[in-house]
Amino acid sequence: MNQEKPHNDEEFIEHEKDVASGEVTPKGRLENQIRLATILFAKKHERNFDIETHEGRNKIMEFWTQASDGQKTYSEIYREIEEDSGFKSHPRFQGDIYKITVEDIQYYKENGILPLE
């Protein structure tokens, strides 16, 4: 019998907002991408945005997961970094997905390789 507490949508949404705002440390690949997507969205759009609404959070994740002009999505780039043969031995990453920054994603997008440091 499953001993876990039933899923509560309101608690889940609050947790998602806390991850996006940086108030909570992400746990897992999805939460890490939510955090990075929010940071990159803010950098690219340089304006206030609303993570409080469902629409605002969806807009951020659409930005992260939808390609424009035939480019790869940020989500795809994140996955490529994680699967890169040098990711585990990289001096800074050492296989830790939580060490990936938006600057790393932008660098990989432009160069197709992991950053040197």
Short mmCIF file of C-alpha atoms in Angstrom, two decimals:
data_model
loop_
_atom_site.label_atom_id
_atom_site.label_comp_id
_atom_site.label_asym_id
_atom_site.label_seq_id
_atom_site.Cartn_x
_atom_site.Cartn_y
_atom_site.Cartn_z
CA MET A 1 0.00 0.00 0.00
CA ASN A 2 1.31 3.44 -0.93
CA GLN A 3 2.13 5.51 2.18
CA GLU A 4 2.66 8.79 0.31
CA LYS A 5 0.45 11.78 0.99
CA PRO A 6 -2.11 12.41 -1.77
CA HIS A 7 -1.07 14.99 -4.35
CA ASN A 8 -2.40 18.46 -3.59
CA ASP A 9 -2.48 20.77 -6.62
CA GLU A 10 -2.23 23.92 -4.54
CA GLU A 11 0.86 22.66 -2.69
CA PHE A 12 2.42 21.57 -5.98
CA ILE A 13 1.82 25.00 -7.54
CA GLU A 14 3.28 26.78 -4.50
CA HIS A 15 6.34 24.53 -4.64
CA GLU A 16 6.75 25.19 -8.38
CA LYS A 17 6.59 28.96 -7.76
CA ASP A 18 9.16 28.66 -4.95
CA VAL A 19 11.52 26.73 -7.25
CA ALA A 20 11.03 29.27 -10.05
CA SER A 21 11.71 32.21 -7.74
CA GLY A 22 14.80 30.58 -6.24
CA GLU A 23 13.31 30.29 -2.76
CA VAL A 24 13.59 26.50 -2.85
CA THR A 25 16.50 24.43 -4.12
CA PRO A 26 15.41 22.32 -7.10
CA LYS A 27 15.25 18.57 -6.70
CA GLY A 28 15.52 16.74 -9.97
CA ARG A 29 15.89 17.54 -13.63
CA LEU A 30 12.43 19.06 -14.10
CA GLU A 31 12.70 21.43 -11.15
CA ASN A 32 16.19 22.47 -12.23
CA GLN A 33 14.84 23.30 -15.68
CA ILE A 34 11.99 25.32 -14.16
CA ARG A 35 14.58 27.36 -12.25
CA LEU A 36 16.80 27.88 -15.30
CA ALA A 37 13.85 28.65 -17.58
CA THR A 38 12.66 31.38 -15.22
CA ILE A 39 16.12 32.96 -14.95
CA LEU A 40 16.65 32.89 -18.72
CA PHE A 41 13.16 34.19 -19.44
CA ALA A 42 13.79 37.13 -17.13
CA LYS A 43 17.15 37.85 -18.81
CA LYS A 44 15.78 37.65 -22.33
CA HIS A 45 12.64 39.66 -21.68
CA GLU A 46 14.03 42.22 -19.20
CA ARG A 47 10.65 43.00 -17.76
CA ASN A 48 8.48 41.95 -14.92
CA PHE A 49 6.62 38.73 -15.42
CA ASP A 50 4.12 36.88 -13.35
CA ILE A 51 5.00 33.50 -11.90
CA GLU A 52 1.94 33.74 -9.69
CA THR A 53 -0.49 32.90 -12.49
CA HIS A 54 -0.86 29.68 -14.41
CA GLU A 55 -0.60 31.68 -17.64
CA GLY A 56 2.63 33.36 -16.53
CA ARG A 57 4.31 30.07 -15.59
CA ASN A 58 3.13 28.46 -18.84
CA LYS A 59 4.60 31.34 -20.83
CA ILE A 60 8.00 30.71 -19.24
CA MET A 61 7.90 26.98 -19.94
CA GLU A 62 6.71 27.53 -23.51
CA PHE A 63 9.72 29.82 -23.99
CA TRP A 64 11.95 27.02 -22.64
CA THR A 65 10.42 24.18 -24.68
CA GLN A 66 9.46 25.75 -28.01
CA ALA A 67 12.02 26.40 -30.71
CA SER A 68 12.07 29.41 -32.96
CA ASP A 69 13.63 29.71 -36.40
CA GLY A 70 14.48 26.00 -36.56
CA GLN A 71 16.76 26.27 -33.51
CA LYS A 72 16.91 23.69 -30.73
CA THR A 73 14.84 24.36 -27.65
CA TYR A 74 16.52 25.33 -24.40
CA SER A 75 15.20 22.09 -22.97
CA GLU A 76 16.97 20.13 -25.74
CA ILE A 77 20.18 22.07 -25.14
CA TYR A 78 19.98 21.34 -21.40
CA ARG A 79 19.63 17.63 -22.17
CA GLU A 80 22.57 17.74 -24.61
CA ILE A 81 24.77 19.31 -21.93
CA GLU A 82 23.75 16.61 -19.49
CA GLU A 83 24.42 13.85 -22.06
CA ASP A 84 27.67 15.35 -23.38
CA SER A 85 30.51 12.83 -23.05
CA GLY A 86 32.58 15.39 -21.12
CA PHE A 87 29.88 16.37 -18.62
CA LYS A 88 30.89 13.91 -15.89
CA SER A 89 34.59 14.75 -16.11
CA HIS A 90 34.16 18.50 -16.65
CA PRO A 91 36.13 20.41 -13.96
CA ARG A 92 33.12 22.45 -12.84
CA PHE A 93 30.12 20.23 -13.61
CA GLN A 94 31.54 16.83 -12.61
CA GLY A 95 28.21 15.32 -13.65
CA ASP A 96 26.15 17.60 -11.37
CA ILE A 97 23.11 19.00 -13.21
CA TYR A 98 22.63 21.63 -10.51
CA LYS A 99 25.85 23.32 -11.60
CA ILE A 100 24.45 24.11 -15.07
CA THR A 101 23.80 27.84 -15.44
CA VAL A 102 21.89 29.83 -18.04
CA GLU A 103 25.26 31.10 -19.27
CA ASP A 104 26.30 27.48 -19.86
CA ILE A 105 23.14 26.87 -21.86
CA GLN A 106 23.70 29.99 -23.95
CA TYR A 107 27.35 29.03 -24.51
CA TYR A 108 26.42 25.50 -25.57
CA LYS A 109 23.72 26.86 -27.87
CA GLU A 110 26.22 29.15 -29.61
CA ASN A 111 29.23 26.81 -29.66
CA GLY A 112 27.91 23.26 -29.44
CA ILE A 113 30.45 22.37 -26.74
CA LEU A 114 30.70 22.59 -22.98
CA PRO A 115 32.30 25.77 -21.63
CA LEU A 116 35.98 25.42 -20.78
CA GLU A 117 35.50 26.15 -17.09
#
